[in-house]
Short mmCIF file of C-alpha atoms in Angstrom, two decimals:
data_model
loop_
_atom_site.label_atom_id
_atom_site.label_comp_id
_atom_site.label_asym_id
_atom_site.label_seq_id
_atom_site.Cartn_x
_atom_site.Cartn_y
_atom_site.Cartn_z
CA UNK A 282 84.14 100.75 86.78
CA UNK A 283 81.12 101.95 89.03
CA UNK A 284 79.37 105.26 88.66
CA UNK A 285 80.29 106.12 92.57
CA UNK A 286 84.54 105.41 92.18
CA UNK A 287 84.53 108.68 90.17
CA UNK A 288 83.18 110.29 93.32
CA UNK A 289 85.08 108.30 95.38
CA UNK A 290 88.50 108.57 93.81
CA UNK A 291 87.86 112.61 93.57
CA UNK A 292 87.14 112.59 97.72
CA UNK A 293 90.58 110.58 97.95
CA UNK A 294 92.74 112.63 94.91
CA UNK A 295 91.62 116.06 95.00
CA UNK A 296 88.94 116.44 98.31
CA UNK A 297 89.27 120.23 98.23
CA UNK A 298 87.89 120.71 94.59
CA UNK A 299 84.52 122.19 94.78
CA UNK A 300 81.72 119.64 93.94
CA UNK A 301 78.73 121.73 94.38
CA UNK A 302 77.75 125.20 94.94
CA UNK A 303 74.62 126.45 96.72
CA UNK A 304 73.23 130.10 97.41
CA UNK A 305 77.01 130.43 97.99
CA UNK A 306 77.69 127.60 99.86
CA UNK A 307 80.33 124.97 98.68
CA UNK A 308 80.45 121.74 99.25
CA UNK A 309 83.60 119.72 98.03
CA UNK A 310 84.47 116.49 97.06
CA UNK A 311 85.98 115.44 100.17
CA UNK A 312 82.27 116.24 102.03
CA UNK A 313 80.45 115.12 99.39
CA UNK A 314 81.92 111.67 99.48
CA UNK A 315 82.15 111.30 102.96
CA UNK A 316 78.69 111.62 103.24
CA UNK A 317 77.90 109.67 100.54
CA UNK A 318 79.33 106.40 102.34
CA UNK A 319 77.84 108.07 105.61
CA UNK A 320 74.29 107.10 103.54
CA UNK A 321 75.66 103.85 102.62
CA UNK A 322 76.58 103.05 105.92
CA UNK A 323 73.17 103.79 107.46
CA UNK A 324 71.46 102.05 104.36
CA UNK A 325 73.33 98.92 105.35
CA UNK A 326 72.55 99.39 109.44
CA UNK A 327 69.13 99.46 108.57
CA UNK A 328 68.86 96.39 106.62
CA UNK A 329 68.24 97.59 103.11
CA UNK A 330 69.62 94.88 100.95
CA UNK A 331 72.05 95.25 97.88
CA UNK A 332 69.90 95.30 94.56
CA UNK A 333 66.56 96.73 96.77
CA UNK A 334 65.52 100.07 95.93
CA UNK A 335 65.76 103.51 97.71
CA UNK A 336 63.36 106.52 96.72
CA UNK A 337 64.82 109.75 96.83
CA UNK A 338 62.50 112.95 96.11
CA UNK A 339 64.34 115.71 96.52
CA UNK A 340 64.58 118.70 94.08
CA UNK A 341 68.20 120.59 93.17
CA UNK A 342 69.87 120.81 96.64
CA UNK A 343 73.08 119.30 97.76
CA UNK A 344 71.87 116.62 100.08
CA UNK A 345 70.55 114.85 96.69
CA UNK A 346 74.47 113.82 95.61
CA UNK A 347 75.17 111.99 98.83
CA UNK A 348 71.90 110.08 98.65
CA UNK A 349 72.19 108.96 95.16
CA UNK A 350 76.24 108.01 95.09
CA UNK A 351 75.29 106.48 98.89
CA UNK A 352 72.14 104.56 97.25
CA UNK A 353 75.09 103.20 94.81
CA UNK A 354 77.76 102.52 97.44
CA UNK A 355 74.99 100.64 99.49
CA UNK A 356 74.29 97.98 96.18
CA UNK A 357 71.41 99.63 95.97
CA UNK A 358 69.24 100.36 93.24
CA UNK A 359 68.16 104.48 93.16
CA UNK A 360 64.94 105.77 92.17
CA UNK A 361 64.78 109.10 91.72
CA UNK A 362 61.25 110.97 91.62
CA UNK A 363 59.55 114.02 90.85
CA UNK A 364 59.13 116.35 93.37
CA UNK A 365 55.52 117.15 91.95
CA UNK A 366 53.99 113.85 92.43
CA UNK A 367 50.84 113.40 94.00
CA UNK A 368 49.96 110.94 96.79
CA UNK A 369 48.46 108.55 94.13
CA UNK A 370 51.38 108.37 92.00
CA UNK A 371 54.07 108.20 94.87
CA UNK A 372 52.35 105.06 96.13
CA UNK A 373 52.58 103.38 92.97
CA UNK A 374 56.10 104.14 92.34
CA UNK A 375 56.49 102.66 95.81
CA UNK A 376 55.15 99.72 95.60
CA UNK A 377 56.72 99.20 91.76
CA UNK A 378 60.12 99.83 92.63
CA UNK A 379 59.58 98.10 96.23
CA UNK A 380 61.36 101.08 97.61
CA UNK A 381 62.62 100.53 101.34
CA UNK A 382 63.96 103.77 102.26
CA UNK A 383 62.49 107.05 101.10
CA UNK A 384 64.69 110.53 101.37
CA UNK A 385 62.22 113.31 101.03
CA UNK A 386 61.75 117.37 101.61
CA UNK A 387 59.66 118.88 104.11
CA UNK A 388 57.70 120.24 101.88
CA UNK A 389 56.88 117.45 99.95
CA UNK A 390 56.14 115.20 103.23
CA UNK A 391 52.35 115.53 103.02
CA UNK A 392 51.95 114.27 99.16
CA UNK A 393 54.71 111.01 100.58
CA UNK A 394 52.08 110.31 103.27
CA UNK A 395 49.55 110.08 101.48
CA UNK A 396 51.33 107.79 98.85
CA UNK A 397 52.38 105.42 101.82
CA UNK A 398 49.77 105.39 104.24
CA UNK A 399 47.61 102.85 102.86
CA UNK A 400 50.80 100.79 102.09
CA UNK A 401 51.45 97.30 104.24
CA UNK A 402 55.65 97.82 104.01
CA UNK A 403 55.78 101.39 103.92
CA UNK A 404 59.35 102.30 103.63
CA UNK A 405 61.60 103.85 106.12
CA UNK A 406 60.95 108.13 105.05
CA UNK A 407 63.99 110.58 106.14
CA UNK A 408 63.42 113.92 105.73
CA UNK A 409 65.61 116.99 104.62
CA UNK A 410 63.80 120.02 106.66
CA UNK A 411 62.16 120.67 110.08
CA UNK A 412 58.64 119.36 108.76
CA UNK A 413 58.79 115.80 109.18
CA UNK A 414 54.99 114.69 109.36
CA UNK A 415 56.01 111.53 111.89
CA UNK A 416 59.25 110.81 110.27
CA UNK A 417 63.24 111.40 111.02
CA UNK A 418 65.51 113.79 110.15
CA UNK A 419 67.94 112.88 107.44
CA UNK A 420 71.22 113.55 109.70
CA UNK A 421 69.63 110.41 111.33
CA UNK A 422 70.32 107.65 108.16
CA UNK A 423 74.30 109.01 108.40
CA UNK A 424 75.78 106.02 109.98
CA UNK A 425 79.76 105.64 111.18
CA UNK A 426 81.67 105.06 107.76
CA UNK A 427 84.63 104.24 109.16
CA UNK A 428 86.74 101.80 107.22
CA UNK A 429 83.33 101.40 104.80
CA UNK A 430 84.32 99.64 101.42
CA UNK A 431 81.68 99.25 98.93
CA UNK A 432 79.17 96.85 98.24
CA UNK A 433 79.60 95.52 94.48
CA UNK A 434 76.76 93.82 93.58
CA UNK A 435 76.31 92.39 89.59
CA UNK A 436 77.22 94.79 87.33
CA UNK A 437 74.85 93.65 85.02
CA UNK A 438 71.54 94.12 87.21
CA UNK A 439 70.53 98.07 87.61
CA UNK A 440 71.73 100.46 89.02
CA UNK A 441 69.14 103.26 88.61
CA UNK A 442 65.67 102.41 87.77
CA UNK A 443 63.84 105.82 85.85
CA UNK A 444 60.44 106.37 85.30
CA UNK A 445 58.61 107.37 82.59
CA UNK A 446 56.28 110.37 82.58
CA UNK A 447 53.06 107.96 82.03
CA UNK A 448 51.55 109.78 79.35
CA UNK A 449 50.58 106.87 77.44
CA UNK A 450 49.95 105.08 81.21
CA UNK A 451 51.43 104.03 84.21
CA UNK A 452 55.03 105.32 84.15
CA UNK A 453 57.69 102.31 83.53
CA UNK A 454 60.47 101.91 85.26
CA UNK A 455 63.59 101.60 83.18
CA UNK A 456 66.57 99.88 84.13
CA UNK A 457 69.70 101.45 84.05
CA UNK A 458 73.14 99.77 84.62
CA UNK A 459 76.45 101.64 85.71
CA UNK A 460 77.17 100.63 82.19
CA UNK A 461 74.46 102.53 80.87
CA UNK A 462 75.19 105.78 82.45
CA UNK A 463 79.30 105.84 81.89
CA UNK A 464 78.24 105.64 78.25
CA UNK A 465 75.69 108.56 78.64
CA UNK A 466 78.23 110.51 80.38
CA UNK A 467 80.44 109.57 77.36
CA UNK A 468 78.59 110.52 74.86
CA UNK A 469 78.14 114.36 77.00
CA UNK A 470 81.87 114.74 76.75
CA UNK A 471 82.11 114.42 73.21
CA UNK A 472 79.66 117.14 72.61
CA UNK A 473 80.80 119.37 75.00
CA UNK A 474 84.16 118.35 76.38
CA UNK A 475 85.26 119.21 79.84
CA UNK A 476 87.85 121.68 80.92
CA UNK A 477 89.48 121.75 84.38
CA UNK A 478 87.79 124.46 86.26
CA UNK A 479 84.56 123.82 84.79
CA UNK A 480 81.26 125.06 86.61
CA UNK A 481 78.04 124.07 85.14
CA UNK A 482 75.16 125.72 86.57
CA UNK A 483 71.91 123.04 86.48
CA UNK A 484 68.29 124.79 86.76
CA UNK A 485 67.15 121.26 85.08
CA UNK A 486 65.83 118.81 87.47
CA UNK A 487 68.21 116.14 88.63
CA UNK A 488 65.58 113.91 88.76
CA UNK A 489 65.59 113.84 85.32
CA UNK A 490 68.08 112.02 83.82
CA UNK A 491 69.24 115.33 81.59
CA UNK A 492 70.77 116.97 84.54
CA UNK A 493 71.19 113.64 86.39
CA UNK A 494 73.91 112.05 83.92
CA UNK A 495 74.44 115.62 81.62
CA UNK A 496 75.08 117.99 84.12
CA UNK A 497 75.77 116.20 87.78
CA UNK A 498 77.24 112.95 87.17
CA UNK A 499 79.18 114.38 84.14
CA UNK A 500 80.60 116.83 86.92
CA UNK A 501 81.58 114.50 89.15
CA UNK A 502 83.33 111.93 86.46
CA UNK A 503 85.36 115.39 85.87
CA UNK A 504 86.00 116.48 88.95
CA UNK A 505 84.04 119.99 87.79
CA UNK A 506 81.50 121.89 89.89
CA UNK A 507 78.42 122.17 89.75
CA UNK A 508 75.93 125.09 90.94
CA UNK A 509 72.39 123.79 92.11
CA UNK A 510 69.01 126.09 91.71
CA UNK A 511 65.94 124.15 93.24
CA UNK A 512 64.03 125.29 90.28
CA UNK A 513 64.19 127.33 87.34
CA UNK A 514 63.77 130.89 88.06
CA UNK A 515 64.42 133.72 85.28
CA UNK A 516 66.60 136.55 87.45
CA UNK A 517 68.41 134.17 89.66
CA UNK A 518 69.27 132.01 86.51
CA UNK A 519 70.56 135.26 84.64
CA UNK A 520 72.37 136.77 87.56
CA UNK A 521 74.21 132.86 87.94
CA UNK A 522 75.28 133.31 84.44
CA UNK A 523 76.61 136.93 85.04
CA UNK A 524 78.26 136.92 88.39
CA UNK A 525 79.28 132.92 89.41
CA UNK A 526 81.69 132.21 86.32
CA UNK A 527 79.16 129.78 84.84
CA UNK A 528 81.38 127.69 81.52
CA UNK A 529 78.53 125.38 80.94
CA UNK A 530 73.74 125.90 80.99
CA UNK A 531 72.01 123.04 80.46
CA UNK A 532 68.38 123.69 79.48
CA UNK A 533 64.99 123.41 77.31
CA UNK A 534 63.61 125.29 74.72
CA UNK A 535 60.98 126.72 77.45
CA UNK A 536 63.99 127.96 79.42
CA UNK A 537 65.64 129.51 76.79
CA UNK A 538 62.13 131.52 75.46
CA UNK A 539 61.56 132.69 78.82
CA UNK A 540 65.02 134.14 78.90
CA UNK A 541 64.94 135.90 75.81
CA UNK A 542 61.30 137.62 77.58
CA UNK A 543 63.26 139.24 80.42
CA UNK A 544 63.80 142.95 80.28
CA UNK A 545 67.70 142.90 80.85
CA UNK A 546 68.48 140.04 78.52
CA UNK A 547 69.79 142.44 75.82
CA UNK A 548 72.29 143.82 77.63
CA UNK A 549 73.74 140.67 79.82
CA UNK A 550 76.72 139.66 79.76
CA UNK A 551 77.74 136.11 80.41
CA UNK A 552 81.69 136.41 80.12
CA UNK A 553 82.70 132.76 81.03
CA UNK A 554 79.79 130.77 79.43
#
């Protein structure tokens, strides 16, 4: 078993189920998975080999779930990165990891050239956004999945490769196997088992492996939904958990004390959480 057949058996078995929700938008499984192998597919057209690495630095928006299951469908290894790294530290995450293809936001494009300018294989940079500082749209890595089938590569060699924050130096990569993350996911669903009609909302980075394995991946091994906020933000995360039938908030201690600050906290009422 591979991380991306849970995504890809829920397009197949159940493709109206909502994957992920977005200032209102949905997105379900059926999308989500076709543009998943849509990545894979353009991945493989341009020559990114199984086991090399693809970047993605995106923050919480839906594009992020196709590249990641696409990086996976491609035999790919993904990287995901922080969305506030500077020039310095993107180019030596790049040139760690090796990373070919780079999925970025607009707003981010400026610290990504500056990582890979000074680089002699810069990777390939798509960007979500109308900003893209010399680069392509990402609508342009979609290639034609028709009749696509995966790529299995070892199941022993990574999968993901996450880096450490660096506090004690450079950040290290580690390497994570499929293995690794089913039993992550695992260990989720014994704390909090899932429910059919689930809907987590995630405010945590999914760059992080919290809300990458605890909250998004989790999801998608359930078929659940999840509801994506590009950052934490006090009123729109209290207003999810009142109005959007929220069963599941995944967050930090910071979070949580900044919550109990807000004016109207006393009298909310989260009635599905």
């Amino acid at each position: 078993m591979r991380l991306y057949d849970y995504l890809l058996d829920a397009a197949a078995e159940e493709p109206d189920t909502i994957a992920l929700g977005f200032y209102g938008a949905q997105f379900p499984y059926g999308f989500v998975g076709e543009q998943a192998k849509q990545v894979a597919a353009g991945l493989i057209a341009l020559g990114v080999e199984p086991n090399e690495s693809v970047g993605v630095m995106l923050p919480n928006i839906p594009p992020f779930a196709p590249a990641l299951y696409g990086t996976l469908l491609a035999g790919c290894v993904f990287v995901p990165m922080n969305v506030m790294l500077t020039g310095k530290e993107i180019e030596y995450l790049v040139e760690d990891s090796d990373i070919k293809v780079l999925v970025t936001l607009d707003m981010f494009i400026d610290n990504v050239n500056k990582g890979i300018e000074n680089l002699k294989n810069p990777p390939k940079v798509f960007v979500v956004g109308e900003n893209l500082g010399g680069h392509q749209p990402l609508p342009e890595l979609f290639g034609d999945a028709t009749g696509f089938t995966p790529v299995e590569t070892d199941v022993e060699l990574p999968a993901m490769r996450l880096y450490t924050s660096g506090t004690t130096g450079k950040p290290k990569g580690a390497q994570i196997t499929n293995a690794n993350i089913i039993a992550n996911i695992k260990m989720f669903e014994s704390v909090l088992p899932p429910e059919e009609g689930d809907k987590a909302l995630c405010v945590l980075p999914c760059f992080h492996v919290f809300a990458l394995n605890g909250v998004l991946n989790f999801a998608v091994r359930n078929r659940t939904t999840v509801v994506l906020h590009p950052r934490f933000e006090v009123d729109a995360c209290i207003n999810s958990l009142k109005n959007d039938q929220i069963t599941s908030f995944a967050g930090v201690p910071t979070m949580y004390a900044e919550m109990l600050k807000h004016p109207d906290i006393a009298g909310a009422e989260f009635p599905t959480l």
